[in-house]
XYZ file of N, CA and C in Angstrom:
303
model
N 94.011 89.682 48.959
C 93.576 91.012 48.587
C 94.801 91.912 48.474
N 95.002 92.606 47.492
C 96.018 93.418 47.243
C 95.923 94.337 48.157
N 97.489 95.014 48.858
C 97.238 95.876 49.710
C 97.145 97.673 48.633
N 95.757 97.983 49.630
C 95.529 98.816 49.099
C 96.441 100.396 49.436
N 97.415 100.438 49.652
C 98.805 101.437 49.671
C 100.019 101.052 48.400
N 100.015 100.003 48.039
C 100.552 99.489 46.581
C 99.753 99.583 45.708
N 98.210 99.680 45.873
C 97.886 100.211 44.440
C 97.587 101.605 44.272
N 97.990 102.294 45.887
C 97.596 103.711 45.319
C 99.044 103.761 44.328
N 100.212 103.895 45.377
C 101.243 103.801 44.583
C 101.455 103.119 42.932
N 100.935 102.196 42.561
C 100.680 101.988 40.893
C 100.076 102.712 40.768
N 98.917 103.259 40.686
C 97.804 104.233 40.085
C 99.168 105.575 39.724
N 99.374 105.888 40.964
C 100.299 107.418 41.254
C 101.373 107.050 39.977
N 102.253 105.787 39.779
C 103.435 105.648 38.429
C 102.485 105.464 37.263
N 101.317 105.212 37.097
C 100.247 105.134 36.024
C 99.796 106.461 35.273
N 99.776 107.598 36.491
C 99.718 108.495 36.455
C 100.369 109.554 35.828
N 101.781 109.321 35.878
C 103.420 109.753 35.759
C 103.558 109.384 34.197
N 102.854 108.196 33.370
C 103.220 107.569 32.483
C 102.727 108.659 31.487
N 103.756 108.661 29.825
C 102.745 109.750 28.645
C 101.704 108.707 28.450
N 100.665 109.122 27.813
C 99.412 108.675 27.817
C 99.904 107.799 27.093
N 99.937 107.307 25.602
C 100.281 105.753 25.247
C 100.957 104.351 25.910
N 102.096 104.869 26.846
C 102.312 103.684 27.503
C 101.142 103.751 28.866
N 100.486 104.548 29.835
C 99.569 104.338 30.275
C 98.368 103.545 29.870
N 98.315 103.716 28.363
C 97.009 103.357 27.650
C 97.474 101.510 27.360
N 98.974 101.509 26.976
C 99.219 100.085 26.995
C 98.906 99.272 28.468
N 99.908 99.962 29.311
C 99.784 99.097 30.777
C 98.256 99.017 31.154
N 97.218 99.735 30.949
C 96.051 99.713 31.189
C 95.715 98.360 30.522
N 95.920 98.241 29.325
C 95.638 97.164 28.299
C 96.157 95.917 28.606
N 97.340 95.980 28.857
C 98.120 94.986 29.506
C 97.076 93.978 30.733
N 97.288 95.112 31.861
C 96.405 94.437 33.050
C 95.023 94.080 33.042
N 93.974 94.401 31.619
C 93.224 94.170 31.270
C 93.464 92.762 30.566
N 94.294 92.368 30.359
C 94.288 90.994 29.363
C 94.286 89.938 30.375
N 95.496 90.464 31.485
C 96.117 89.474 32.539
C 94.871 89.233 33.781
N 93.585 90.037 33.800
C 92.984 89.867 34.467
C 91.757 89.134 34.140
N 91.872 89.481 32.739
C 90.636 88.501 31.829
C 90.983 86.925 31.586
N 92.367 87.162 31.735
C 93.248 85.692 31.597
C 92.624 84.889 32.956
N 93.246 85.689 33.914
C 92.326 84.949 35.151
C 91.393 84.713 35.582
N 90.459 85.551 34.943
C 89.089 85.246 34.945
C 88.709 83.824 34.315
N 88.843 83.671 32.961
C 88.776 82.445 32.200
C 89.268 81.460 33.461
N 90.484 81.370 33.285
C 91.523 79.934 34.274
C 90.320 80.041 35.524
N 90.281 80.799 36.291
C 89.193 80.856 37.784
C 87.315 79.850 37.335
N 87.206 80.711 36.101
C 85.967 79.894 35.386
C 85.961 78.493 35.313
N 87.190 78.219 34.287
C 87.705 76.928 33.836
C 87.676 75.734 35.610
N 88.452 76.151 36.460
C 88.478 75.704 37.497
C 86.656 75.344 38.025
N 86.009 76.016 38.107
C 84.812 76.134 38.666
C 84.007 75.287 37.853
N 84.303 74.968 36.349
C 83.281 74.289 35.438
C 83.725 73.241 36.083
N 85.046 72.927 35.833
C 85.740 71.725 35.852
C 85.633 70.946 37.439
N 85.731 71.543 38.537
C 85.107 70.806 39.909
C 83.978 70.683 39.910
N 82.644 71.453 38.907
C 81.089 71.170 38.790
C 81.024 69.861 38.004
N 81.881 69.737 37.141
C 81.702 68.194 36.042
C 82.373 67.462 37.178
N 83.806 67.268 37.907
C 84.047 67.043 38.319
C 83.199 65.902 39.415
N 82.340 66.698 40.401
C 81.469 65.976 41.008
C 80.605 65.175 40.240
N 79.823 65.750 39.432
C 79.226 65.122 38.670
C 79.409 63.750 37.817
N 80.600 63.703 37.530
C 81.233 62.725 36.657
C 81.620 61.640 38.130
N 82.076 62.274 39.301
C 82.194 61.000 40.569
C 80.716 60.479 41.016
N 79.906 61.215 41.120
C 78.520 60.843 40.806
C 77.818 59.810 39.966
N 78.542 59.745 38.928
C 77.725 58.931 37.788
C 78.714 57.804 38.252
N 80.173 57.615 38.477
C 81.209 56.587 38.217
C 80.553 55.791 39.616
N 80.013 56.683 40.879
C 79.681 55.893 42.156
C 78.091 55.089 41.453
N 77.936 55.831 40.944
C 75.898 55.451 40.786
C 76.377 54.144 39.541
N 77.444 54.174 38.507
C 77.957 52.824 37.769
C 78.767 51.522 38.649
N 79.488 52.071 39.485
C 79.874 51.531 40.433
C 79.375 50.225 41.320
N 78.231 51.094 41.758
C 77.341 50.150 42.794
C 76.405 49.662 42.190
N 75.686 49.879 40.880
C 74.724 49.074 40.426
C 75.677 47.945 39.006
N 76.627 47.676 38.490
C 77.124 47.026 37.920
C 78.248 45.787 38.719
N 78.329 44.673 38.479
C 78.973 43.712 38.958
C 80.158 43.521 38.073
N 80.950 42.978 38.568
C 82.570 42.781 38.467
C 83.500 43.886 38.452
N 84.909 43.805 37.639
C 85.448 44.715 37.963
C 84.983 45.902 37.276
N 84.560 47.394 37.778
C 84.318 48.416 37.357
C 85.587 49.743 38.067
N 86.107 49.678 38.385
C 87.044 50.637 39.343
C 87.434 51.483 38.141
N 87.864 51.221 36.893
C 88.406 52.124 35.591
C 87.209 53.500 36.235
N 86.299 52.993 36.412
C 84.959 53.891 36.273
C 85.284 55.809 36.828
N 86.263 55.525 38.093
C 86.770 56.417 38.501
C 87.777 57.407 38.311
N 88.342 56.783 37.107
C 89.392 57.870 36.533
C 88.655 58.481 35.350
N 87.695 58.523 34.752
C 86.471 59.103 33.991
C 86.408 60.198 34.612
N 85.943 60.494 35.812
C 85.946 62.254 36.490
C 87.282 62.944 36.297
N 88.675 62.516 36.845
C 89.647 62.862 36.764
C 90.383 63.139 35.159
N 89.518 62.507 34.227
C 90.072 62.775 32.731
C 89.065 64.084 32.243
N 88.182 63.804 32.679
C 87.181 64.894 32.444
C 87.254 66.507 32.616
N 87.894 66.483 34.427
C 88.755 67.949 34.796
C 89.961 67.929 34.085
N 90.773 67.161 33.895
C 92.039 67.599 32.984
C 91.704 68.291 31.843
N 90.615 67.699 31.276
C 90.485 68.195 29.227
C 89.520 69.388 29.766
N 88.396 69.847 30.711
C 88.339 71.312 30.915
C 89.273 72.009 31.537
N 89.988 71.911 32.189
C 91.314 72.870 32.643
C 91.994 72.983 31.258
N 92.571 71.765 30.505
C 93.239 72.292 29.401
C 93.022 73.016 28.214
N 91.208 73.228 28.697
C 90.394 73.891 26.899
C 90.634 75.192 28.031
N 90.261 75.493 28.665
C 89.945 76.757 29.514
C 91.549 77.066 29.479
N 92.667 76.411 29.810
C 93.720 77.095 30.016
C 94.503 77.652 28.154
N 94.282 76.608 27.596
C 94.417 77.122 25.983
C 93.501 78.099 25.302
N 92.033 78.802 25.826
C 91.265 79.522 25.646
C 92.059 80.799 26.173
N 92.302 80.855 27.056
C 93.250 82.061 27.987
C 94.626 82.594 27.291
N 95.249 81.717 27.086
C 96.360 81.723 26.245
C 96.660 82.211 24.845
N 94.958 82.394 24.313
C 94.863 83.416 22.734
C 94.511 84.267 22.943
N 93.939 84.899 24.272
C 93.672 86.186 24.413
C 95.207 87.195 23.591
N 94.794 87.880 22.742
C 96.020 88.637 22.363
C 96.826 89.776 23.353
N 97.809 89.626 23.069
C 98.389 91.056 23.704
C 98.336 91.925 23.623
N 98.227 93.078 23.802
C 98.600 94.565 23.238
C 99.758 94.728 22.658
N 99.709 95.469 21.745
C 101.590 95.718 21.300
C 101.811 96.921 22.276
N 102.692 96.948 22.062
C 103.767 98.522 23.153
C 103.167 99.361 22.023
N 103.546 100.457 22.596
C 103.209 101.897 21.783
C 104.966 101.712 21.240
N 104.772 102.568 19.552
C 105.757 102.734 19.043
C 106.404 101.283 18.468
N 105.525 100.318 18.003
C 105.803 99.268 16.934
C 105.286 98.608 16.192
């Protein structure tokens, strides 16, 4: 949790700012927080498939005979390619330009 005496202090230099670069940095920390939102999401889909996918590899596992063990890196490929759509989804969020370009 951010300490809340550093963000009075940002608010107070937020304050200080002419209104266009205020209006950017506003914009700014709006992107970087939506950014984390996504990645935090992405994480949360991805440990829900996650189980799920160790679920199905245990339930293939124990009802199929011979070697099946591949079965288990199926969950682990599964969270990689949602972390990497969720982390490349985050990554086009656009920037703001600065004021004055």
């Amino acid at each position: 949790m951010p300490d809340p005496a550093k963000l009075d202090e940002v608010a107070a230099a937020i304050k200080e700012l002419p209104s266009d670069q205020a209006e950017f940095f506003l914009k700014k920390l709006e992107v970087v927080l939506r950014r984390r939102k996504i990645q935090l999401t992405g994480y949360l889909v991805g440990l829900v498939l996650w189980v799920v996918a160790m679920l199905g590899a245990l339930a293939y596992y124990g009802t199929h005979d011979g070697f099946t063990g591949w079965v288990f890196l199926l969950p682990f490929g599964v969270l990689g390619a949602v972390i990497t759509l969720f982390g490349r989804w985050a990554r086009k969020l656009p920037d703001p330009q600065p004021p004055g370009s």
